[in-house]
Amino acid sequence: MAEQPTGSDDGGVDVSVIIPVHNCRDFLDRSLTSALVQRVNKEIVVVDDGSTDGSADLLDLYAHYHRGVIRVVRAEHSGGAGGPRNTGIEHARGRYVFFCDADDHLGPEAMERMLAVADRNGSDIVLGKIVGHGRRAPVSMFQASADRAELGTSAVYNSLSCFKLFRRELLDRHRIRFAEGQLVGEDIYFSVHAYCHAKVISVVADYDCYHLVARPDGSSIMQQPSSRDPLGWLAMIRRPIALMAQHVEPGPLRDHLLRRHFRLDIFAQLGAPFLAADEVRRKEIAHEVAALCDEWMTPGVMARLPTTDRQRLSALGDIDRLVRLADIEAATVWRRLTGLRWEGDRLVVEGEATLDGLDGQGGVALVLRSRNEEAGEVAVPAETDGHAFSARIDLAELTSGVWDLHVAVECEGVVRLGRLGADRESGITRPAPRLVGNVVALPYFTRSNGNLSLDIGGHVLTVPGSVRLTRTRWALGHRLVIDGAITVGGDGIPEAGAVRQLVWRERHTGRERTERVVSLPGGMFASRPAVGRFAPGTWDAYLELELGGPPARFRIEADADTVAEPRSWWRGPVRSSVRPYATAGKGRLSTVVRKITPRALLRKLLD
């Protein structure tokens, strides 16, 4: 093993990006460039694991032109990524390390954003959002950014890949290293060990930090069918589970972490891999799963399992039943939206749903899942007639946030879910927003896939509404009395508690002033802002409402005949003038405020 002498001293290196390379020449340019453009004090440690395709020559070229940034370490081919990554850790000098595969690449601001979160919180591990290109990427842990994600209550442990930012001191102090001598799962062992010692775990979910790319020729280890051999996977996962159990005492935390291993590592082998296996291998798979259950299954884990996995647990001695459960899990959930309308304060959703090719199907329901709360879920029973269903969603059952609609089809105790809305009859459009009390509900179809969702409170959609000026007049104290009317979502009349305040925003500086508003019956309101006290400038008027989500602002619409005449007055030596007006075009209330001192007036006359 030899290190090419291209580095400088180790002062001030924030992040060491470690890239193992074995015959990845076609992908190296993109991967290395994505690391080079990171706007942090960095080094890139590339471990050439015995490449024979010209990767070594390209690495020499990059190292020559980026001395002090790229360092190349040569090693004999090890047969897996664990050894090269461990070598990279030994040569790293940064406060943090980040592992990037040679066929993947980083988002341009990935390290900058992740390092900022790490330094702000003293993080030991930072998960940056991963997106897939031809490969599945994890999603459950990236629903929202978090400065401090709890290991026992969040979904961070669902992600056991190594594509994260790790504090190097943590890795060295606890000798956290990758498992060597195995083709798959080496990063699971590493990540499990790191999670067990991490005191602060953070999540960056609002930026695409890591791009997971499938090779067009399918030559990467994880794209080859042998990488997911069920018996090999079950044998591999024993070591990380045992490692976790060495560090985590029995109890709720261990049960939470074991749930992940049972759902995603163990019972997953009773799904598609089980169907693909022959009869002999099916018995072997079931036997290995049963052995792991005997060793690690607890009542706490069992209580956390979904219905399908609990049924598998009870059927480990019945191969035919396991095949049937796998068939149900593999069946396509066929669904179609046929109707969508308001019925009072309830949203009526009509459609058709079935599991393709399976008999013995039971009921159908709608399941609404919250994007804001991991455990947020509301089930809505549906009336059925054959494959057709009709469900009525009571908005009062939904908390503020965005809710995604799924159709749930039950078969032999197994519930299968599918997002609803992408396949729909022509002519179905989203219903108008509906104001229920002082909460606005906005049904919509997602931009990416056209699925049906509900925005309760206006979190991702702009709340439609109108605030119209009915009249203005001057009152004592140079106050501009404003009367107006409010509608939300076309014809909804908000109750008194929805009106929050009047906001004046200076057009050029962005400075804001808030004024008290009095709510009146029938969606009317009144305010008496002391516009004479405003600083000079052009001030635009907004009414701010609380509609169950973030404050919603509406520009106040005005006609010229509803706007009071300009007014001016002297206060001591200062002449103030206020000119309310309706803007050209859309006609919205604004006010120009000027203040002139005698000196300024004289200068203006002399000019």
XYZ file of C-alpha atoms in Angstrom:
607
model
C 0.000 0.000 0.000
C 1.438 3.388 -0.971
C 0.149 6.903 -0.558
C 0.762 9.402 -3.318
C 2.397 12.502 -1.735
C -0.141 15.114 -2.776
C -1.447 16.379 0.562
C -0.505 19.253 2.833
C -0.531 19.402 6.634
C -3.733 18.571 8.459
C -4.523 21.999 9.822
C -8.115 23.126 9.447
C -9.556 20.196 7.496
C -13.261 20.065 8.276
C -14.366 17.108 6.160
C -12.492 14.137 4.713
C -14.498 12.744 1.794
C -13.520 9.074 1.468
C -14.071 7.459 -1.944
C -13.250 3.755 -2.493
C -12.544 3.002 -6.157
C -12.468 -0.273 -8.020
C -12.870 -0.166 -11.811
C -15.164 2.894 -11.822
C -13.422 5.060 -14.419
C -16.615 5.951 -16.295
C -18.140 7.459 -13.142
C -15.111 9.039 -11.490
C -15.290 12.448 -13.175
C -18.749 13.169 -11.818
C -18.016 11.788 -8.360
C -14.703 13.607 -7.900
C -16.020 16.860 -9.333
C -19.006 16.769 -6.983
C -16.590 16.450 -4.049
C -14.234 19.148 -5.329
C -16.968 21.798 -5.572
C -17.965 21.432 -1.904
C -17.506 24.814 -0.216
C -15.905 23.551 2.984
C -12.308 23.081 4.038
C -11.943 19.539 2.759
C -9.697 16.770 1.638
C -10.633 13.940 -0.696
C -9.087 10.607 0.217
C -9.407 8.195 -2.698
C -8.528 4.568 -2.040
C -7.783 2.738 -5.290
C -8.669 -0.871 -4.539
C -6.597 -2.517 -7.269
C -8.361 -0.978 -10.295
C -7.404 -2.332 -13.733
C -9.651 -0.252 -16.013
C -7.624 2.959 -16.139
C -9.094 4.436 -12.947
C -5.587 4.686 -11.457
C -4.339 6.903 -14.323
C -7.342 9.206 -14.010
C -6.816 9.465 -10.260
C -3.178 10.416 -10.819
C -4.317 13.196 -13.121
C -6.818 14.567 -10.594
C -4.281 14.347 -7.763
C -1.705 16.231 -9.848
C -4.063 19.123 -10.587
C -5.576 19.261 -7.086
C -2.555 18.927 -4.842
C -3.385 19.475 -1.211
C -7.003 18.440 -1.770
C -6.981 14.995 -3.403
C -4.855 12.234 -1.917
C -4.683 8.808 -3.531
C -3.954 5.651 -1.549
C -3.102 2.455 -3.455
C -4.188 -0.948 -2.172
C -4.440 -4.482 -3.474
C -7.916 -5.541 -4.521
C -9.836 -6.582 -1.398
C -13.070 -7.804 -2.956
C -15.357 -5.422 -1.063
C -15.801 -1.825 0.031
C -15.132 -2.385 3.751
C -11.342 -2.611 3.530
C -10.858 0.489 1.334
C -13.162 2.527 3.541
C -11.240 1.497 6.645
C -8.026 2.493 4.889
C -9.599 5.845 4.107
C -10.451 6.400 7.780
C -6.843 5.681 8.773
C -5.596 8.346 6.329
C -8.345 10.915 7.075
C -7.431 14.160 8.848
C -10.748 16.000 8.928
C -12.931 16.622 11.929
C -15.657 14.735 10.071
C -15.584 12.021 7.427
C -18.091 11.364 4.680
C -18.196 8.211 2.577
C -19.053 8.560 -1.103
C -19.048 5.694 -3.593
C -17.279 6.286 -6.884
C -20.437 5.789 -8.962
C -22.505 8.190 -6.828
C -22.163 11.941 -6.368
C -22.877 14.787 -3.941
C -25.225 17.723 -4.206
C -23.250 20.989 -4.677
C -24.116 22.286 -1.178
C -24.195 18.944 0.626
C -21.108 19.277 2.834
C -21.735 22.952 3.549
C -25.246 22.280 4.817
C -24.409 19.125 6.742
C -21.325 20.640 8.367
C -23.312 23.707 9.434
C -25.857 21.453 11.168
C -23.076 19.406 12.763
C -21.243 22.453 14.134
C -24.446 24.060 15.381
C -25.515 20.991 17.322
C -22.268 19.203 18.122
C -23.529 16.278 16.023
C -21.820 12.913 15.931
C -23.778 11.779 12.866
C -25.595 13.865 10.234
C -27.940 12.184 7.775
C -28.253 14.115 4.514
C -31.181 13.425 2.218
C -30.474 10.629 -0.266
C -32.164 10.508 -3.674
C -32.068 7.553 -6.029
C -31.425 7.432 -9.769
C -32.448 3.976 -10.903
C -32.010 2.730 -7.331
C -34.293 2.867 -4.317
C -33.378 5.489 -1.767
C -34.501 5.567 1.885
C -37.282 8.050 2.633
C -38.717 7.516 6.131
C -35.958 9.399 7.956
C -36.048 12.357 5.558
C -39.592 13.588 6.174
C -38.304 16.632 8.069
C -34.974 18.128 9.095
C -33.984 17.680 12.732
C -31.214 19.183 14.829
C -31.528 16.326 17.308
C -33.245 13.119 16.222
C -33.783 10.602 18.993
C -32.549 7.115 18.133
C -35.413 5.442 19.987
C -38.314 7.445 18.580
C -37.263 8.592 15.113
C -36.727 6.697 11.845
C -32.987 7.431 11.539
C -32.012 3.819 12.343
C -33.912 2.721 9.234
C -30.937 4.089 7.279
C -27.900 1.870 7.857
C -25.943 2.875 4.780
C -22.676 4.737 5.402
C -23.507 7.761 3.233
C -23.533 10.121 6.203
C -21.326 12.650 7.940
C -19.510 11.039 10.921
C -17.397 12.727 13.574
C -13.940 11.188 13.127
C -13.127 11.371 16.836
C -16.180 9.167 17.512
C -14.941 6.557 15.023
C -11.425 6.526 16.440
C -12.394 6.563 20.122
C -14.658 3.525 19.761
C -12.732 1.844 16.924
C -15.775 1.935 14.702
C -14.792 0.264 11.451
C -16.363 -1.529 8.506
C -16.672 -5.299 8.426
C -14.125 -6.675 5.987
C -14.152 -9.780 3.844
C -17.832 -9.571 2.858
C -19.478 -8.222 -0.288
C -22.638 -6.821 1.291
C -23.657 -5.497 4.686
C -20.253 -4.125 5.661
C -21.772 -0.659 6.064
C -24.634 -2.013 8.206
C -22.122 -3.255 10.775
C -20.332 0.117 10.710
C -23.494 2.262 10.968
C -25.023 0.154 13.756
C -21.848 0.582 15.805
C -21.783 4.350 15.162
C -25.449 4.805 16.125
C -24.833 2.989 19.399
C -22.238 5.574 20.479
C -23.645 8.751 18.907
C -24.955 11.290 21.395
C -26.344 13.755 18.834
C -27.850 12.661 15.514
C -29.051 15.304 13.054
C -30.991 15.184 9.780
C -30.822 17.459 6.714
C -34.021 16.665 4.804
C -34.579 19.847 2.802
C -31.715 19.403 0.335
C -30.652 16.526 -1.933
C -27.273 15.763 -0.382
C -26.399 12.368 -1.847
C -27.280 10.971 -5.280
C -27.432 7.166 -5.356
C -26.874 6.075 -8.964
C -27.482 2.746 -10.697
C -24.817 1.768 -13.189
C -26.320 1.310 -16.662
C -24.583 -2.071 -17.007
C -25.728 -3.244 -13.555
C -22.162 -4.037 -12.566
C -22.150 -2.621 -9.038
C -22.249 -5.109 -6.185
C -25.648 -3.983 -4.895
C -27.216 -4.275 -8.377
C -26.267 -7.928 -8.782
C -28.879 -10.555 -7.837
C -26.392 -12.369 -5.594
C -26.161 -9.304 -3.323
C -29.645 -10.065 -1.992
C -29.375 -13.807 -1.568
C -31.816 -14.372 1.320
C -29.755 -16.990 3.164
C -26.596 -14.930 2.786
C -28.392 -11.829 4.041
C -29.810 -13.628 7.069
C -26.357 -14.950 7.925
C -24.821 -11.494 7.521
C -27.353 -9.648 9.679
C -26.622 -11.744 12.777
C -23.381 -9.873 13.457
C -24.803 -6.320 13.420
C -27.737 -7.381 15.597
C -25.410 -8.947 18.141
C -23.210 -5.841 18.066
C -26.201 -3.595 18.745
C -27.308 -5.846 21.614
C -23.873 -5.533 23.216
C -24.352 -1.762 23.505
C -28.110 -1.416 24.118
C -29.744 -2.901 27.194
C -33.033 -4.831 26.828
C -35.979 -2.469 26.823
C -37.901 -0.078 24.569
C -34.831 1.272 22.756
C -33.517 -2.165 21.879
C -37.018 -3.257 20.803
C -37.280 -0.197 18.547
C -33.956 -1.007 16.884
C -34.751 -4.722 16.604
C -38.025 -3.848 14.909
C -36.018 -2.311 12.080
C -33.936 -5.465 11.658
C -36.943 -7.760 11.722
C -38.975 -5.686 9.281
C -36.289 -4.696 6.773
C -33.679 -7.441 7.119
C -35.349 -10.622 8.389
C -39.046 -10.764 7.460
C -38.234 -9.066 4.141
C -36.647 -12.381 3.096
C -40.124 -13.949 3.341
C -41.404 -11.649 0.599
C -40.187 -11.541 -3.004
C -36.993 -13.560 -2.277
C -39.157 -16.295 -0.745
C -41.373 -16.508 -3.829
C -38.318 -16.681 -6.086
C -36.817 -19.607 -4.134
C -37.487 -23.286 -4.730
C -39.182 -25.491 -2.145
C -35.969 -26.597 -0.473
C -34.597 -23.085 -0.119
C -37.943 -21.835 1.185
C -37.654 -24.295 4.070
C -34.082 -23.143 4.707
C -35.114 -19.472 4.681
C -38.015 -20.124 7.064
C -35.689 -22.096 9.344
C -33.131 -19.253 9.503
C -35.863 -16.666 10.142
C -37.262 -18.839 12.928
C -33.810 -19.145 14.507
C -33.393 -15.357 14.548
C -36.872 -14.984 16.037
C -36.048 -17.486 18.775
C -32.964 -15.459 19.652
C -34.166 -11.870 19.389
C -37.955 -11.636 19.223
C -39.493 -10.035 22.328
C -43.038 -8.998 23.198
C -41.956 -5.382 22.700
C -40.722 -6.088 19.188
C -43.830 -8.104 18.363
C -46.085 -5.243 19.434
C -44.229 -2.938 17.039
C -44.558 -5.204 13.991
C -47.149 -4.621 11.250
C -49.936 -7.148 10.781
C -48.270 -8.967 7.885
C -45.093 -9.664 9.845
C -47.035 -10.826 12.882
C -48.847 -13.311 10.657
C -45.524 -14.477 9.234
C -44.226 -15.000 12.745
C -47.138 -17.301 13.556
C -46.778 -19.168 10.224
C -43.053 -19.973 10.249
C -43.825 -23.688 10.354
C -46.349 -23.478 7.490
C -44.569 -22.952 4.152
C -47.825 -22.813 2.173
C -49.138 -20.040 4.411
C -45.880 -18.105 4.052
C -46.180 -18.391 0.258
C -49.759 -17.115 0.409
C -48.698 -14.149 2.554
C -45.904 -13.397 0.096
C -48.370 -13.584 -2.807
C -50.658 -11.097 -1.078
C -47.749 -8.789 -0.381
C -46.553 -8.996 -3.994
C -49.991 -8.425 -5.555
C -50.552 -5.108 -7.292
C -53.031 -2.787 -5.590
C -55.185 -1.677 -8.493
C -57.062 1.544 -7.705
C -58.830 4.297 -9.577
C -60.394 7.550 -8.413
C -63.891 7.980 -9.841
C -65.344 10.834 -7.795
C -64.284 13.713 -5.562
C -66.617 16.324 -4.092
C -67.645 18.195 -0.969
C -70.711 17.133 0.961
C -71.084 19.780 3.628
C -67.867 19.742 5.624
C -66.938 16.231 4.492
C -64.850 15.313 1.484
C -66.436 12.437 -0.424
C -63.920 10.190 -2.155
C -65.170 7.538 -4.570
C -63.187 4.951 -6.451
C -62.449 1.342 -7.275
C -59.820 -0.861 -5.652
C -58.758 -4.506 -5.698
C -55.712 -6.754 -5.423
C -54.934 -8.071 -8.898
C -55.252 -11.808 -9.272
C -56.293 -12.611 -5.714
C -59.565 -13.865 -4.307
C -60.703 -13.780 -0.710
C -60.493 -9.995 -0.463
C -62.182 -8.217 2.427
C -62.976 -4.585 3.089
C -61.658 -1.346 1.651
C -60.825 1.814 3.574
C -59.039 5.095 3.076
C -55.896 5.697 5.113
C -54.638 9.250 5.520
C -51.006 9.610 6.566
C -49.517 12.802 7.903
C -46.291 14.090 6.410
C -45.639 16.094 9.567
C -46.108 13.420 12.228
C -44.424 10.040 11.820
C -47.190 8.245 13.695
C -50.004 10.380 12.270
C -52.553 8.116 10.586
C -56.333 8.248 10.244
C -58.382 5.351 8.860
C -61.711 6.188 7.177
C -64.149 3.281 6.615
C -65.587 2.964 3.125
C -68.865 1.638 1.831
C -68.241 -0.978 -0.862
C -70.160 -2.451 -3.770
C -67.968 -5.033 -5.465
C -64.724 -3.243 -6.289
C -66.323 0.205 -5.950
C -65.990 2.177 -2.723
C -67.138 5.469 -1.249
C -65.654 7.169 1.829
C -66.395 10.431 3.631
C -63.516 12.232 5.291
C -64.427 14.250 8.381
C -62.000 17.158 8.390
C -62.391 17.554 12.154
C -60.347 14.331 12.579
C -57.311 15.807 10.806
C -54.712 17.947 12.535
C -52.902 20.788 10.830
C -50.487 19.588 8.136
C -50.372 17.727 4.847
C -52.164 14.371 4.611
C -51.568 11.857 1.818
C -54.488 9.632 0.819
C -54.045 5.881 0.410
C -56.575 3.207 -0.382
C -56.285 0.115 1.839
C -57.417 -3.304 0.626
C -57.626 -6.140 3.173
C -57.036 -9.780 2.264
C -56.825 -12.562 4.863
C -55.834 -10.146 7.590
C -53.148 -8.492 5.456
C -53.697 -4.838 4.566
C -52.160 -3.507 1.358
C -51.905 0.216 0.697
C -51.664 2.237 -2.493
C -51.577 5.981 -3.073
C -54.789 7.206 -4.622
C -55.395 9.759 -7.361
C -52.806 9.295 -10.103
C -55.198 7.021 -11.994
C -58.499 8.875 -12.152
C -61.406 9.381 -14.474
C -61.132 12.240 -16.909
C -62.838 15.397 -15.775
C -62.034 14.962 -12.089
C -60.519 18.160 -10.780
C -59.615 19.181 -7.282
C -62.535 20.589 -5.299
C -62.439 24.193 -4.160
C -60.887 24.881 -0.748
C -63.322 24.550 2.145
C -63.333 26.610 5.333
C -64.419 24.531 8.320
C -64.649 26.796 11.348
C -61.408 28.718 11.058
C -59.419 25.943 9.391
C -58.980 25.848 5.636
C -58.799 22.483 3.840
C -57.239 22.363 0.379
C -57.491 19.100 -1.592
C -54.923 18.846 -4.382
C -53.094 16.477 -6.696
C -49.348 16.277 -6.150
C -47.127 17.709 -8.854
C -44.776 14.722 -9.057
C -47.206 11.808 -9.414
C -50.673 13.347 -9.424
C -51.746 11.650 -6.206
C -54.446 13.044 -3.942
C -53.442 14.913 -0.790
C -55.093 17.253 1.689
C -53.419 20.422 2.938
C -55.011 21.354 6.248
C -54.070 24.929 7.059
C -52.192 25.973 3.919
C -48.726 24.476 4.487
C -47.716 23.816 0.868
C -50.481 25.578 -1.064
C -51.357 29.237 -1.201
C -54.707 29.804 0.462
C -57.077 31.508 -2.001
C -59.084 34.333 -0.552
C -60.165 37.903 -0.932
C -59.920 40.885 1.405
C -61.812 43.837 -0.050
C -61.851 47.394 1.167
C -65.398 48.695 1.630
C -64.492 52.231 2.718
C -61.837 54.382 4.363
C -62.077 57.684 6.200
C -59.940 59.891 8.373
C -60.367 60.050 12.148
C -58.762 61.984 14.981
C -55.059 61.530 15.423
C -54.517 61.251 11.693
C -55.758 57.704 11.767
C -57.007 56.051 8.598
C -60.164 54.106 9.479
C -60.349 50.978 7.299
C -63.442 48.825 6.860
C -63.365 45.642 4.798
C -64.771 42.198 4.079
C -63.068 38.796 3.995
C -63.809 35.607 2.073
C -61.679 32.473 1.996
C -61.724 29.796 -0.691
C -64.368 31.502 -2.786
C -67.285 31.976 -0.386
C -66.057 30.943 3.051
C -66.622 33.465 5.828
C -64.001 33.168 8.602
C -65.071 33.427 12.205
C -63.851 36.283 14.396
C -60.886 34.414 15.811
C -59.293 33.960 12.378
C -58.394 37.618 11.898
C -54.931 38.183 13.343
C -53.615 41.630 12.434
C -53.164 44.273 9.771
C -49.647 44.328 8.335
C -48.102 47.291 6.537
C -44.956 46.463 4.569
C -42.676 49.175 3.212
C -42.134 48.331 -0.424
C -38.436 49.158 -0.757
C -36.935 48.234 2.621
C -39.211 45.324 3.606
C -39.793 46.888 7.020
C -43.133 45.950 8.579
C -45.588 47.506 11.003
C -48.513 45.644 12.558
C -51.819 47.157 13.634
C -54.731 45.848 15.665
C -57.834 44.641 13.815
C -61.385 44.295 15.126
C -63.376 41.353 13.742
C -67.038 42.010 12.956
C -69.911 39.631 12.095
C -70.294 38.355 8.547
C -66.599 38.371 7.702
C -66.230 42.124 8.197
C -63.308 43.818 9.921
C -62.186 47.306 10.962
C -58.860 48.895 11.809
C -57.619 52.388 12.716
C -53.887 52.525 11.849
C -52.042 55.705 12.779
C -50.525 56.090 9.315
C -49.308 59.568 10.220
C -46.686 57.930 12.444
C -45.296 55.750 9.677
C -41.783 56.418 8.445
C -41.525 57.949 4.964
C -42.006 55.429 2.164
C -44.596 53.417 0.241
C -46.524 51.028 2.472
C -48.588 48.100 1.146
C -51.484 46.795 3.246
C -52.070 43.112 4.083
C -54.559 41.358 6.335
C -53.112 38.365 8.185
C -55.363 35.425 9.121
C -54.926 32.270 11.205
C -56.486 29.440 9.183
C -55.119 26.376 10.922
C -51.577 26.560 9.558
C -48.932 29.216 8.922
C -50.297 32.778 9.028
C -51.947 33.550 5.682
C -51.531 37.042 4.253
C -53.867 38.665 1.775
C -53.302 41.959 -0.007
C -56.204 44.310 0.646
C -58.033 44.955 -2.605
C -59.327 48.460 -3.187
C -61.169 50.635 -5.708
C -60.291 54.275 -6.160
C -63.704 55.409 -4.908
C -63.279 53.551 -1.600
C -59.958 55.212 -0.758
C -59.874 58.384 1.352
C -58.429 61.602 -0.029
C -54.800 62.515 0.771
C -54.193 64.478 3.936
C -51.300 66.682 5.069
C -50.565 68.597 8.262
C -47.848 70.379 10.186
C -46.468 69.060 13.414
C -44.068 71.692 14.622
C -41.654 72.428 11.808
C -42.334 69.119 9.999
C -44.937 68.833 7.256
C -46.408 65.319 6.928
C -48.463 64.038 4.020
C -50.253 60.726 3.615
C -51.716 59.607 0.286
C -53.733 56.376 0.348
C -54.374 54.983 -3.122
C -55.448 51.907 -5.088
C -52.571 50.514 -7.119
C -52.870 50.424 -10.882
C -53.927 47.121 -12.423
C -55.059 44.841 -9.612
C -56.187 47.698 -7.359
C -54.663 47.121 -3.942
C -54.432 49.412 -0.971
C -51.145 51.242 -0.519
C -50.117 54.464 1.190
C -47.371 56.946 0.409
C -45.997 58.737 3.469
C -43.799 61.840 3.154
C -42.295 64.111 5.792
C -40.643 67.385 4.890
C -38.665 69.663 7.216
C -38.314 73.403 6.501
C -34.682 72.852 5.445
C -35.700 70.123 3.003
C -38.526 72.292 1.686
C -36.140 75.228 1.158
C -33.642 72.967 -0.615
C -36.418 71.699 -2.875
C -37.488 75.262 -3.744
C -33.909 76.316 -4.482
C -33.379 73.273 -6.732
